[in-house]
Coordinates of C-alpha atoms in Angstrom, one line a residue:
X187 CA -9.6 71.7 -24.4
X188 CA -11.4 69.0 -22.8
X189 CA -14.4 68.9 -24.8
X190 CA -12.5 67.8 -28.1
X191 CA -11.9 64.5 -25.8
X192 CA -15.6 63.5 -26.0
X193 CA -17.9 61.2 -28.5
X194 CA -20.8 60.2 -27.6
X195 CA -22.3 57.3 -29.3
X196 CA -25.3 55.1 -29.3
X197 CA -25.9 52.0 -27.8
X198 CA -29.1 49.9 -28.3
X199 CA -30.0 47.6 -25.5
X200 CA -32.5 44.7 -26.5
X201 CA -34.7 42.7 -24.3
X202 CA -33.4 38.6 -25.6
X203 CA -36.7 37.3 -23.5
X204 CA -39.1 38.7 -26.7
X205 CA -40.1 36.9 -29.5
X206 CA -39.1 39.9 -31.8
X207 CA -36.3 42.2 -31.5
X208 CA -36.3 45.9 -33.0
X209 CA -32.5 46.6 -34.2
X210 CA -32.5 50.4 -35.1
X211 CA -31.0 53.3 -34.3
X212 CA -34.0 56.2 -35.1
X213 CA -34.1 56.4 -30.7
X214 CA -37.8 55.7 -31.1
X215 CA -38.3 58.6 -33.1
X216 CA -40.6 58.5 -35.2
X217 CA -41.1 62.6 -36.7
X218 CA -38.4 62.5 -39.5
X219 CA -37.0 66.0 -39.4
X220 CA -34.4 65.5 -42.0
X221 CA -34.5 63.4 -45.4
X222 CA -32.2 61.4 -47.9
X223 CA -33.0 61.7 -51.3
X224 CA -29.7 62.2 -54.2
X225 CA -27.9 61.5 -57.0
X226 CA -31.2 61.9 -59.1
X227 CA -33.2 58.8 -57.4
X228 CA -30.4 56.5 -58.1
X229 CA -28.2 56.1 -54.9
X230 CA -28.6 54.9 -51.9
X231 CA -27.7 53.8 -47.7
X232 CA -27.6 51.6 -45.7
X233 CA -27.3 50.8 -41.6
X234 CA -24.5 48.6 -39.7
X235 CA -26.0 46.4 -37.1
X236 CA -23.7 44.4 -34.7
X237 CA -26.6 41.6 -32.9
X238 CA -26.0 41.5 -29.1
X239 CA -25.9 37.8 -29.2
X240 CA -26.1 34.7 -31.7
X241 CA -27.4 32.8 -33.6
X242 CA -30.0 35.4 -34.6
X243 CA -32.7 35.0 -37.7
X244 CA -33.6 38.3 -39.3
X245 CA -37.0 38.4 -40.4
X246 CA -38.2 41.7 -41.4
X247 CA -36.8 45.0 -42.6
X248 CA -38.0 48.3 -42.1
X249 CA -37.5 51.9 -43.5
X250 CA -39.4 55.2 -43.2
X251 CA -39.9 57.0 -46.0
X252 CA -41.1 60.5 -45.8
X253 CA -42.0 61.3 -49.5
X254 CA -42.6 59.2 -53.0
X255 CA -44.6 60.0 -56.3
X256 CA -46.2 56.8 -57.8
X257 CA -43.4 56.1 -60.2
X258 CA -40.9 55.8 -57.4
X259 CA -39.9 51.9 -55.6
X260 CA -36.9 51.4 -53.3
X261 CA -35.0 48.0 -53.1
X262 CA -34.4 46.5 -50.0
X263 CA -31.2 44.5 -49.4
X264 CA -29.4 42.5 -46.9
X265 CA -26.0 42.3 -47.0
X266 CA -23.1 40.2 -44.6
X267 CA -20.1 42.2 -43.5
X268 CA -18.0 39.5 -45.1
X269 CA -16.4 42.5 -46.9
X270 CA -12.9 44.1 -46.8
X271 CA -13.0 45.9 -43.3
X272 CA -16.0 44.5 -42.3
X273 CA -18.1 46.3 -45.2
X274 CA -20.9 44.5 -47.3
X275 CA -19.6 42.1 -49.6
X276 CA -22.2 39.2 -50.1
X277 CA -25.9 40.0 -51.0
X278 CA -28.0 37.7 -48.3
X279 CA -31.5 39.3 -49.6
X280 CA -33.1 41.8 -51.8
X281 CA -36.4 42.8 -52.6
X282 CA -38.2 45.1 -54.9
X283 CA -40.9 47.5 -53.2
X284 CA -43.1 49.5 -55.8
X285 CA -45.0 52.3 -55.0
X286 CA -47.9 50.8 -53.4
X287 CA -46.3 49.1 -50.8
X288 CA -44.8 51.9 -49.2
X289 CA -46.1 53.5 -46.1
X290 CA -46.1 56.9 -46.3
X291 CA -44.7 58.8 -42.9
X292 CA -45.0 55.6 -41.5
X293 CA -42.6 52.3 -40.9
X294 CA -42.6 50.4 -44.4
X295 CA -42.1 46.4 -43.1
X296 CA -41.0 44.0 -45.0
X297 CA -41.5 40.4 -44.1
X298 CA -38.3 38.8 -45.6
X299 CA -39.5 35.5 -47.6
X300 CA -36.9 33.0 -45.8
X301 CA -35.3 34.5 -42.2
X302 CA -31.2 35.5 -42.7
X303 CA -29.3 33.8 -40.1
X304 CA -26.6 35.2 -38.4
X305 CA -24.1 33.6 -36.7
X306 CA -21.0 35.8 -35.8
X307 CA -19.9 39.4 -37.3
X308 CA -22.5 41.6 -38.5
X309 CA -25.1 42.7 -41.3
X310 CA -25.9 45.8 -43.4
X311 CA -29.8 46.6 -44.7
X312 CA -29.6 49.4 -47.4
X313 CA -32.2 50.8 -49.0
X314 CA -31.9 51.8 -53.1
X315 CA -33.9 54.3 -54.3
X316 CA -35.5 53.5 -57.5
X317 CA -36.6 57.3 -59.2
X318 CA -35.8 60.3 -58.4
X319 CA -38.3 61.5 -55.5
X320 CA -38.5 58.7 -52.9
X321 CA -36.9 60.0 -49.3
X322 CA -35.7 58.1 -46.8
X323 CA -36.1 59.8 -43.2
X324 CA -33.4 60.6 -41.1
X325 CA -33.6 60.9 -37.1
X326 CA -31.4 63.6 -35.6
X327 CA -31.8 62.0 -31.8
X328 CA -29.1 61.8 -29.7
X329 CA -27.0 60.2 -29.2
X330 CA -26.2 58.3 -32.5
X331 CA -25.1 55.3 -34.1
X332 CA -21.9 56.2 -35.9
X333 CA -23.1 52.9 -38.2
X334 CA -24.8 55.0 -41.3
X335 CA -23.4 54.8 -44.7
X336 CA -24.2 55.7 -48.3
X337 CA -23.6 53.9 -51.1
X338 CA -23.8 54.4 -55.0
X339 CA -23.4 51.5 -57.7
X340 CA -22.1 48.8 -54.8
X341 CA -19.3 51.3 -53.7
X342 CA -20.1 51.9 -50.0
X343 CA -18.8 55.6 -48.1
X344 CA -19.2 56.4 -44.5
X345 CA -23.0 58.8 -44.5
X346 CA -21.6 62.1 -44.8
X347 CA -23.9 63.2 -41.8
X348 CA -23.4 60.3 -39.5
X349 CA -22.4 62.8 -36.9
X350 CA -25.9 64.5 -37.2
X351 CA -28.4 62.3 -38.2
X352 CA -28.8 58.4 -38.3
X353 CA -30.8 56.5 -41.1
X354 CA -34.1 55.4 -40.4
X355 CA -33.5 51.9 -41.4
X356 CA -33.9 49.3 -39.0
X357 CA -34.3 45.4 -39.3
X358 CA -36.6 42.9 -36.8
X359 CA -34.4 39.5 -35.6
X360 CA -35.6 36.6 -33.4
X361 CA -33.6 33.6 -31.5
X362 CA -33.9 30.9 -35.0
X363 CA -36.1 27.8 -33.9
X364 CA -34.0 25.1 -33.0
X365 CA -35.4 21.9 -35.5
X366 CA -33.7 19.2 -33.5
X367 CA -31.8 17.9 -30.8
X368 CA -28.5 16.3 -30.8
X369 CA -27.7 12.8 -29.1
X370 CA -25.1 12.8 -26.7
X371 CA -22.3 10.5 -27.3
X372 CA -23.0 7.4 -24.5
X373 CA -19.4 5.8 -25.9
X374 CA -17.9 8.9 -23.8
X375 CA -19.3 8.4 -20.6
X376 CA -17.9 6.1 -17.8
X377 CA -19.5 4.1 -14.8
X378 CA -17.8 3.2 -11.7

């Protein structure tokens, strides 16, 4: 039948004239209906992002979390896609959020201490949980991304409901500030 010939899938258009661009695939949703929370508070997942143009400098990372008891952290990371396949290989950036820097229902942002720069392929931002409650929320808006995975002790899997829900995990870029100017070689030029 026809309708096993379609996929839809999400594309994210940015807006390159802002200072700050949103890379995330929640749809603007931002009522979690679904949650990620297993392997006892020790896994984790993580979002693919592709950057519509480059250079870019990431400079903040963002995840919602719907539920945490006071005991619980997650650890944000940054990896390249310098990987086998594409998939995360080099660590770019990780930090350790504790308890009371989480935003509860609400966008936890993370100002990242140096920007990433990016300047072909792609980058992943996964989120570790760190005990045994924290949940990150999941948006079930269509279409979606395709681009979720999961991953426990550095081995990374495709999400096992990409195809119903995408991560809400998202990551801020910017066009990096150019810190100087290059002098054109006069030697090259000719008069006549």
């Amino acid at each position: 039948p026809s309708g096993n010939n379609k996929k839809l899938i999400e594309i994210v258009a940015l807006d390159s004239t802002q200072s700050e661009m949103w890379m995330g695939y929640d749809g603007g949703q931002v009522n979690y209906l679904f949650g990620l929370n297993w392997i006892g508070g020790s896994g984790g997942a993580g979002n693919y992002f592709i950057p519509p143009f480059y250079p870019i400098a990431i400079t903040k990372i963002h995840y919602w979390i719907t539920f945490f008891n006071p005991t619980d952290a997650f650890i944000a990371r940054v990896f390249d896609d310098d990987g086998v396949q594409n998939l995360p290989f080099s660590l770019l950036d990780s930090e350790y959020i504790s308890s009371q820097n989480i935003v509860l229902n609400g966008w936890t942002d993370i100002i990242l201490p140096s920007p990433i720069i990016i300047t072909s392929g792609g980058f992943y931002v996964a989120w570790d949980e760190v005990g045994p409650t924290i949940t990150l929320g999941c948006a079930n808006a269509v279409p979606l991304s395709n681009r979720t995975f999961e991953e426990f002790q550095n081995v990374w899997g495709i999400y096992r409901y990409r195809e119903l829900q995408d991560l809400m995990i998202a990551a801020t870029i910017e066009t990096p500030v150019t810190t100087g100017i290059s002098i054109p070689d006069i030697k090259s030029g000719s008069l006549s």
